[in-house]
XYZ file of C-alpha atoms in Angstrom:
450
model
C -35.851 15.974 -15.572
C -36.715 18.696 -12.897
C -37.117 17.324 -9.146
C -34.830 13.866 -9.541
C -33.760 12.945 -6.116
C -30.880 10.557 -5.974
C -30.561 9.016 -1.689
C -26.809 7.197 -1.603
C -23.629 7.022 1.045
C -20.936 8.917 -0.784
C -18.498 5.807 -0.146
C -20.490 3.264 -2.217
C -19.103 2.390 -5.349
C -22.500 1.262 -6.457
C -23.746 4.757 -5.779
C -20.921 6.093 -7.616
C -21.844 4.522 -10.914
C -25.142 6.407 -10.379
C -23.279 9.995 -10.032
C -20.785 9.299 -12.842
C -23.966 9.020 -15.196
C -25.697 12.037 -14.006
C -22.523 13.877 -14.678
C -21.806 12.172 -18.412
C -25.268 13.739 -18.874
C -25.770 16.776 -17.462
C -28.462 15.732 -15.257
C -29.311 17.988 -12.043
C -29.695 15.955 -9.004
C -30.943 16.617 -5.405
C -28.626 14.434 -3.316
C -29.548 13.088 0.055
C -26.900 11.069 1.831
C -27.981 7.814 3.442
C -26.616 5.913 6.551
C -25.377 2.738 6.228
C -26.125 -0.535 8.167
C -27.594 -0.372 11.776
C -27.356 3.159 11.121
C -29.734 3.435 8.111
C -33.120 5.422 8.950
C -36.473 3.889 8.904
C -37.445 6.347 6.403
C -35.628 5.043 4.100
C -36.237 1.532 4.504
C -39.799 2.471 3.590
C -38.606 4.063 0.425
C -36.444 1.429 -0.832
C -37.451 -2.065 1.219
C -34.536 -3.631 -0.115
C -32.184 -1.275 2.341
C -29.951 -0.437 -0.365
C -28.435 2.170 -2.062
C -28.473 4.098 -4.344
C -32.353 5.204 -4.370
C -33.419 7.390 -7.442
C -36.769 8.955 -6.687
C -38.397 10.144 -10.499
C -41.356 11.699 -12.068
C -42.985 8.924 -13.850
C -41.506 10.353 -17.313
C -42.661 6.591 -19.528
C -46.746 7.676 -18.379
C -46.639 11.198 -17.805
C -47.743 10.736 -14.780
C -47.372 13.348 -12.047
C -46.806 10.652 -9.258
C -43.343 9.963 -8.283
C -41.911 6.527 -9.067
C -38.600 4.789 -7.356
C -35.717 3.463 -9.542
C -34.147 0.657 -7.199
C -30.570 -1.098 -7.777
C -27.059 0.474 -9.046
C -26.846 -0.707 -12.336
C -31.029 -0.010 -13.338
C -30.476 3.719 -11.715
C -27.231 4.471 -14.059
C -28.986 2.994 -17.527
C -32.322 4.471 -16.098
C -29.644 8.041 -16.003
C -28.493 7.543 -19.047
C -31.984 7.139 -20.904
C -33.335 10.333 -19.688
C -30.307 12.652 -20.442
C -29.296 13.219 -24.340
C -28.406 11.415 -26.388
C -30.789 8.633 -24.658
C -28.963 5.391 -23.654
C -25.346 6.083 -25.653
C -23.601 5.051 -22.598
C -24.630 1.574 -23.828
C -22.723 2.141 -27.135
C -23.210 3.165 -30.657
C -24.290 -0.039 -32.485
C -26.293 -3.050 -31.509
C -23.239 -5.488 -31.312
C -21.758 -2.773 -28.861
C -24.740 -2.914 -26.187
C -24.223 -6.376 -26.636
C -20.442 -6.332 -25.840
C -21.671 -3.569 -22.999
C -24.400 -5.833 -21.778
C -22.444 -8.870 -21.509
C -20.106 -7.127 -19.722
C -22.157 -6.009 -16.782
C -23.340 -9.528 -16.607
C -19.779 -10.667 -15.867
C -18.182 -7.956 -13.837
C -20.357 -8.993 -10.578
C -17.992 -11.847 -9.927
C -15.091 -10.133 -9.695
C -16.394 -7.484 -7.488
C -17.707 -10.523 -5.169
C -14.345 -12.329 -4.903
C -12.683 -8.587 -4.318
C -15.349 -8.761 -0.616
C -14.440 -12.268 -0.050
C -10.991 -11.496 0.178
C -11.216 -8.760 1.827
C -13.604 -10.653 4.815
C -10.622 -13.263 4.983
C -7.685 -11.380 3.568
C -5.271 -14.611 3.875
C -6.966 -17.273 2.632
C -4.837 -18.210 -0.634
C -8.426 -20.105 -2.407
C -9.745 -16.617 -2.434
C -7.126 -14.934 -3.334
C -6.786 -16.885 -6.473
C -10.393 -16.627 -6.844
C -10.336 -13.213 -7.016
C -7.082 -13.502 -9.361
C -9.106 -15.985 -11.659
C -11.680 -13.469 -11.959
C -9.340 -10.564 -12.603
C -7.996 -12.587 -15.765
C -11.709 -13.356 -16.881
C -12.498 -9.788 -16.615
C -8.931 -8.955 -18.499
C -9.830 -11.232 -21.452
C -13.079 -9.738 -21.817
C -11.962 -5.954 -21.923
C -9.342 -7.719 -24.142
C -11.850 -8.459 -27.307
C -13.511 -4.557 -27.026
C -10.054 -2.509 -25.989
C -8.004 -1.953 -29.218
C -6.012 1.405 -29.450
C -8.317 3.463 -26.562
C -7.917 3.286 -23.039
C -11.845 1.785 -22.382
C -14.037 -0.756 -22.995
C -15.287 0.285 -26.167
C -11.919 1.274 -27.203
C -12.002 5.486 -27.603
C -15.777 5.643 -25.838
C -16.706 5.731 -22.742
C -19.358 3.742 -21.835
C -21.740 1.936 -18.986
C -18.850 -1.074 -19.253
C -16.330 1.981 -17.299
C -18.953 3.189 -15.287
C -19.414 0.145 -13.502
C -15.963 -1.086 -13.182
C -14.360 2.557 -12.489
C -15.939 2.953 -8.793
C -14.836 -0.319 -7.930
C -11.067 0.197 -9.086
C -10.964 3.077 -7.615
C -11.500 1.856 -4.319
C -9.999 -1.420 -4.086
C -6.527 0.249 -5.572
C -5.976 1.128 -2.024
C -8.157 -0.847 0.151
C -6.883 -4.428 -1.159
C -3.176 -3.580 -0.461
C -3.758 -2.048 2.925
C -5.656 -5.054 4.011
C -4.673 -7.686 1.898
C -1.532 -6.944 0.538
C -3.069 -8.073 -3.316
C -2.226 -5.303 -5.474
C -5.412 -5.317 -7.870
C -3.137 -4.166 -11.245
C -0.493 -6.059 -11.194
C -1.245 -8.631 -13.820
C -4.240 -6.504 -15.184
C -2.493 -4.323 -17.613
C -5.869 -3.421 -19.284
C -7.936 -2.703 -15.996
C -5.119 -0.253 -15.085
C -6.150 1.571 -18.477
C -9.177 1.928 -17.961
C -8.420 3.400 -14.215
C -5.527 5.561 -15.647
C -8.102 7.301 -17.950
C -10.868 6.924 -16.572
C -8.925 9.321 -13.485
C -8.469 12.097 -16.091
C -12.552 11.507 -16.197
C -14.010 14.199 -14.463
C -17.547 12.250 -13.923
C -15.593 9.795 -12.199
C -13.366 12.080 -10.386
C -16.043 14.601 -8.973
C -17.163 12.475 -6.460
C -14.197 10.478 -5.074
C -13.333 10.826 -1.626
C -9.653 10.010 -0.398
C -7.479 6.648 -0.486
C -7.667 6.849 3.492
C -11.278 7.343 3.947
C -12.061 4.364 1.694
C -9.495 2.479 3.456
C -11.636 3.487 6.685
C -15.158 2.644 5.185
C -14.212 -0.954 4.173
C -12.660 -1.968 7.520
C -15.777 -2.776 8.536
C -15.531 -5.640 5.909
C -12.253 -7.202 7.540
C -12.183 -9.638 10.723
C -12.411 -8.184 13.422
C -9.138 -9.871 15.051
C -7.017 -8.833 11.617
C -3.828 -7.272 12.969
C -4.020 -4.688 10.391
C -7.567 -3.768 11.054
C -6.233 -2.024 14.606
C -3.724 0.388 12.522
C -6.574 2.220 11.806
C -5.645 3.952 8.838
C -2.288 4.629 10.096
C 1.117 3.700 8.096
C 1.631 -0.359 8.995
C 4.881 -1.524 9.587
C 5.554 -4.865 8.759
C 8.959 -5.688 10.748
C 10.765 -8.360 13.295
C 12.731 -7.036 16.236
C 15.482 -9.219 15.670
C 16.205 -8.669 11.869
C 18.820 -5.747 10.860
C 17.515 -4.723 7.753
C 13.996 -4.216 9.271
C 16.046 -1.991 12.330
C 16.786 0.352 9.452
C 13.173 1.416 9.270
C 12.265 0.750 13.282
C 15.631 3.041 13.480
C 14.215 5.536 11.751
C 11.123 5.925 12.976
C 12.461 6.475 16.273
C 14.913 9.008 14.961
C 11.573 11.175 13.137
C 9.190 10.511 15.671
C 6.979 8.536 13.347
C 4.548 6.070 15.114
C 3.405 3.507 12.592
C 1.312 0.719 13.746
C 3.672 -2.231 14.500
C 2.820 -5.676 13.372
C 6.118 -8.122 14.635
C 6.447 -10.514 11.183
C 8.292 -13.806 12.022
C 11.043 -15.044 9.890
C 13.233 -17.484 9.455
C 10.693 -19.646 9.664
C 8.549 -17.240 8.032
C 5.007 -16.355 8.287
C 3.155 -18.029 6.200
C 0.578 -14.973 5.154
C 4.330 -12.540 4.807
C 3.664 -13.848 0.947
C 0.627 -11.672 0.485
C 2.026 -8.521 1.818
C 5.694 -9.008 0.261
C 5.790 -11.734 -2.527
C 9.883 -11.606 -1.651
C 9.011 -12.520 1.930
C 11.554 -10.601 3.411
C 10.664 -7.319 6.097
C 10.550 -4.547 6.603
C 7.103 -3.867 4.736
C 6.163 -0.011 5.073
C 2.105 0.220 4.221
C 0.747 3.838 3.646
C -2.513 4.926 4.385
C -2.919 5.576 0.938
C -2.604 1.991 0.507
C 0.676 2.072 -0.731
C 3.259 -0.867 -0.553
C 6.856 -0.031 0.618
C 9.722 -2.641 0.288
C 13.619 -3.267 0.893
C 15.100 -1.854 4.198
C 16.908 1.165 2.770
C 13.953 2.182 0.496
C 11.750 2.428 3.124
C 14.132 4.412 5.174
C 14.324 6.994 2.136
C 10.493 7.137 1.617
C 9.506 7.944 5.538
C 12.278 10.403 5.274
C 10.919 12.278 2.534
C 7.266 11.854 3.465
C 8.234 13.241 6.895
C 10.964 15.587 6.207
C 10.410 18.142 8.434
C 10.128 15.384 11.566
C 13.986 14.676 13.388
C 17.323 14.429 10.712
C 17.063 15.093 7.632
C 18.706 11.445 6.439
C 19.268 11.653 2.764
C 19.144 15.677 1.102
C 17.596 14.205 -2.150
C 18.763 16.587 -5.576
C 22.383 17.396 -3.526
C 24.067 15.388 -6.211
C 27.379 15.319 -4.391
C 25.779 15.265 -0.593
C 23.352 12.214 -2.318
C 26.209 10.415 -4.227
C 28.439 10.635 -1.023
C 25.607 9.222 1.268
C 24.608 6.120 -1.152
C 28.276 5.019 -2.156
C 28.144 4.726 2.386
C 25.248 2.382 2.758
C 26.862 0.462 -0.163
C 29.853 0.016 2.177
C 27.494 -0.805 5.328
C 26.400 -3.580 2.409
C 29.464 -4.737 1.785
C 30.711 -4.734 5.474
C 27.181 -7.080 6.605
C 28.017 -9.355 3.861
C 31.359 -9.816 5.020
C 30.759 -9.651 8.562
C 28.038 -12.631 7.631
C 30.789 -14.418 6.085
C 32.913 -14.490 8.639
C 30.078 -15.786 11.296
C 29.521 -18.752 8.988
C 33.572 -19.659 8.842
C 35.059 -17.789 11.758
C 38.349 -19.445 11.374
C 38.681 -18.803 7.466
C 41.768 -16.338 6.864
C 40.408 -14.937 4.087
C 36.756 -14.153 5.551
C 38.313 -12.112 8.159
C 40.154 -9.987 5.908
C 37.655 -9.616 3.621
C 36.035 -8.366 6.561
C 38.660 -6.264 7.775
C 38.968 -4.836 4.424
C 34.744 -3.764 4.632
C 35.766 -2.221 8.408
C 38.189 -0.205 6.514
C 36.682 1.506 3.807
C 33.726 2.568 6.105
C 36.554 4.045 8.476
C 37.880 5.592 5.527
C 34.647 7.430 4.368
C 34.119 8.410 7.788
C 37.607 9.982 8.343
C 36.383 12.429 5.308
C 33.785 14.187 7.684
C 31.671 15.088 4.355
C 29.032 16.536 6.751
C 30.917 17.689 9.533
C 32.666 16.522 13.008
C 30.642 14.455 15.049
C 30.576 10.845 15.970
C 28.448 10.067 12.837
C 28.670 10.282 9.003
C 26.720 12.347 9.084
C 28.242 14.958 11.470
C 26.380 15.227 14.782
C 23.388 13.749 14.004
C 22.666 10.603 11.902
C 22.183 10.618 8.242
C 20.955 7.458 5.827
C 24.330 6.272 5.843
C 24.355 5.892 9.771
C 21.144 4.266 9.515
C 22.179 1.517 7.261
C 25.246 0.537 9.022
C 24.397 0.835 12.940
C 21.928 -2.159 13.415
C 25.139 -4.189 11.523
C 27.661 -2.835 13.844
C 25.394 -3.915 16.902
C 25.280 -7.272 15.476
C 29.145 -6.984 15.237
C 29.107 -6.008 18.813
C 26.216 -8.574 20.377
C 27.556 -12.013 18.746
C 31.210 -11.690 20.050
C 32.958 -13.649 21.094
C 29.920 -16.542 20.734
C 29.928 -16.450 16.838
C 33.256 -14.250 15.743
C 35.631 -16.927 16.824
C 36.991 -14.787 19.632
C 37.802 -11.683 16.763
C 36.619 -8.875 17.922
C 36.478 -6.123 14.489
C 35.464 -3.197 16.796
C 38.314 -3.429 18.780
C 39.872 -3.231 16.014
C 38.319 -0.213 14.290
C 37.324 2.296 17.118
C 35.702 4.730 14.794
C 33.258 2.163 14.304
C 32.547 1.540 18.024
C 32.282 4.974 18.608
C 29.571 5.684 16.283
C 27.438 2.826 17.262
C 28.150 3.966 21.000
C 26.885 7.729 19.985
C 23.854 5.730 18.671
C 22.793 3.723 21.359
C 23.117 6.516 23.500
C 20.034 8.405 21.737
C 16.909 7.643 22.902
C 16.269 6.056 19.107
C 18.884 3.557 19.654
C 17.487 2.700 22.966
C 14.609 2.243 21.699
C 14.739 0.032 19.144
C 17.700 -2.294 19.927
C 17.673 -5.410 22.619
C 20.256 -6.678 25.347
C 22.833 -9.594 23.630
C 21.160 -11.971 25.608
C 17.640 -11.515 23.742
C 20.026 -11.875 20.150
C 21.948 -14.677 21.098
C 18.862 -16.402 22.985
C 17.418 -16.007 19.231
C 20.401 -16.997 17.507
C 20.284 -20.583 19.379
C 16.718 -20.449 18.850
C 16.668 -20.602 14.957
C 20.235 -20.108 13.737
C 19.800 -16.641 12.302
């Protein structure tokens, strides 16, 4: 098996099937990496006049002879692997009825890798997506008749059925959420399995490259006018300038220094591909580069803040169980105080709203009389903490839709310690950032009611 030469692009998931094999098997290769597309060499269109990869170039080991021969297409190259290295062919299983199960596998699998690229080259279109989640559930109840007890195909043995589907998986577990929002696992219980283990799989593992650099070889699959397509990578921030709760994360951002690529979401009505990225429809939406999906306003506050903890205020000290305790039982009370102050806008002449609302004001006033982290204009001292960052973009609501929807009450005027922190606030150059004048809220308001 001396003098096997194996040309693929180290991003290929059809050349990975070929490298998982030679590693199952022990089998010394000489790897040469190819270029891709326009980029590809002539040389090695004259090798392998297809233009694809992966290329294995062999002695002729059927013959004897001394000439070289060339193995062409992913799936011949990995069973062509797995013939030559001991125990010949076992990656196609043990019995006859389990090459069968093997074989009729790989005969399947193709559409579901197919609808996975169609997506991606619309990532939107709802007949694809449940295309691709058709196939998924095919796929699913196939693995379904083989997977018992074990984690693969075959149950406890690996075999060619993983090696094909493992590259793919391990790919699209990132690249369909950055792009596409479709979380690949989610109602594929058994693929995830296989991925889980197969990860532990050093064969597989050897040769994987990063979330973020797959995310950056598929792009050139998505439209070139796809919003997301321009974050390059980045963290995507899924947001509207209008809404509070997405504020908390625009807040923080500005507050860390974090520059994620800003896609403005409408709601209310909302847009109609928000589905997709957030089946709750609501922002802000934080996507990692990792491919990672981020959701609920105050989540995604805590996540950038311990992703970037050494960037601006520290906003929540997480394993403090006192400092923690003390900061969450505060954005509960910015929770409460929104949902009152909400009440009140939709009957500003109701007795009872108001003092519910008052009430809210109060216990916030309360908790921030404590000082827990010091004096300063903020609860959390002289710089903001989480707490702070859940209740501001409420209190500028508070401030920005009186008199025209608060019935001429005014409930900072009546709490000062409230106006005073969301004054400290919008003099930082965070909360000038990120909030508008009242005109642009009310102009919204009478826009859309919301």
């Amino acid at each position: 098996m001396s003098g096997l030469k194996l040309f693929l692009n180290k991003c290929c998931p059809y050349c990975h099937k070929a490298t998982i094999v030679a590693a199952e098997k022990n089998i010394p290769l000489e790897v040469v990496e190819v270029a891709l597309g326009d980029a590809m060499p002539d040389w090695y269109k004259k090798i392998n006049p297809n233009e694809t990869v992966p290329t294995l170039q062999a002695a002729n080991l059927c013959t004897g002879a001394t000439t070289e021969k060339f193995i062409y297409e992913s799936n011949l190259v990995a069973q062509y692997l797995d013939n030559i290295g001991a125990p010949a062919g076992s990656l196609m299983g043990a019995t006859p009825y389990q090459r069968h199960k093997v074989e009729f596998f790989l005969s399947q699998v193709g559409d579901l890798v197919g609808a996975a690229y169609n997506l991606l080259r619309d990532p939107y279109n709802g007949e694809r997506r449940q295309f691709l989640e058709d196939n998924i559930a095919y796929i699913e109840n196939i693995i379904a008749e083989t997977q018992l007890a074990g984690p693969f195909y075959l149950d406890e043995r690996f075999s060619m059925a993983d090696v094909v589907l493992l590259p793919f998986l391990a790919r699209f577990k990132s690249v369909l959420p950055y792009y596409t929002g479709f979380d690949l696992f989610s109602k594929a219980p058994r693929m995830a399995k296989v991925y889980a283990a197969g990860m532990k799989r050093p064969s597989v593992t050897r040769d994987l490259l990063s979330p973020r650099e797959y995310i950056a070889f598929y792009a050139k699959f998505v439209p070139k006018d796809f919003p997301a397509l321009a974050a390059q990578g980045n963290y995507i921030l899924y947001a509207n300038k209008f809404c509070p709760f997405a504020d908390r994360a625009r807040l923080t951002c500005a507050l860390k220094g974090i520059k994620p690529y800003y896609i403005e979401t409408p709601i209310h009505p909302e847009a109609p591909w928000l589905k997709y990225i957030n089946f709750r429809e609501t922002v802000p939406v934080l996507v990692t580069p990792d491919g990672e999906i981020i959701n609920e306003s105050q989540l995604v506050v805590q996540y950038l803040d311990q992703v970037f903890p050494n960037q601006g205020p520290r906003l929540l000290p997480l394993g403090k169980a006192d400092d923690e305790y003390d900061i969450q039982y505060f954005v509960t009370c910015a929770g409460n105080f929104f949902g009152a102050m909400y009440g009140f806008w939709q009957n500003n002449s109701s007795k009872e709203a108001k003092e519910e609302l008052q009430w809210a004001a109060n216990q916030l006033v309360k908790l921030l009389d404590v000082k827990p982290f010091g004096d300063g204009p903020f609860y959390g001292g002289k710089v903001p903490n989480a707490g702070d960052v859940s209740l501001i973009s409420f209190l500028y609501r508070a401030r920005v839709y009186h008199p025209e929807r608060t019935g001429g009450y005014d409930v900072l005027a009546d709490y000062p310690r409230l106006a005073a922190l969301l004054d400290a606030a919008l003099a930082t150059e965070a909360g000038k950032a990120v909030y508008h004048p009242k005109e642009a809220y009310i102009a919204r308001f009478n826009e859309c009611g919301h």
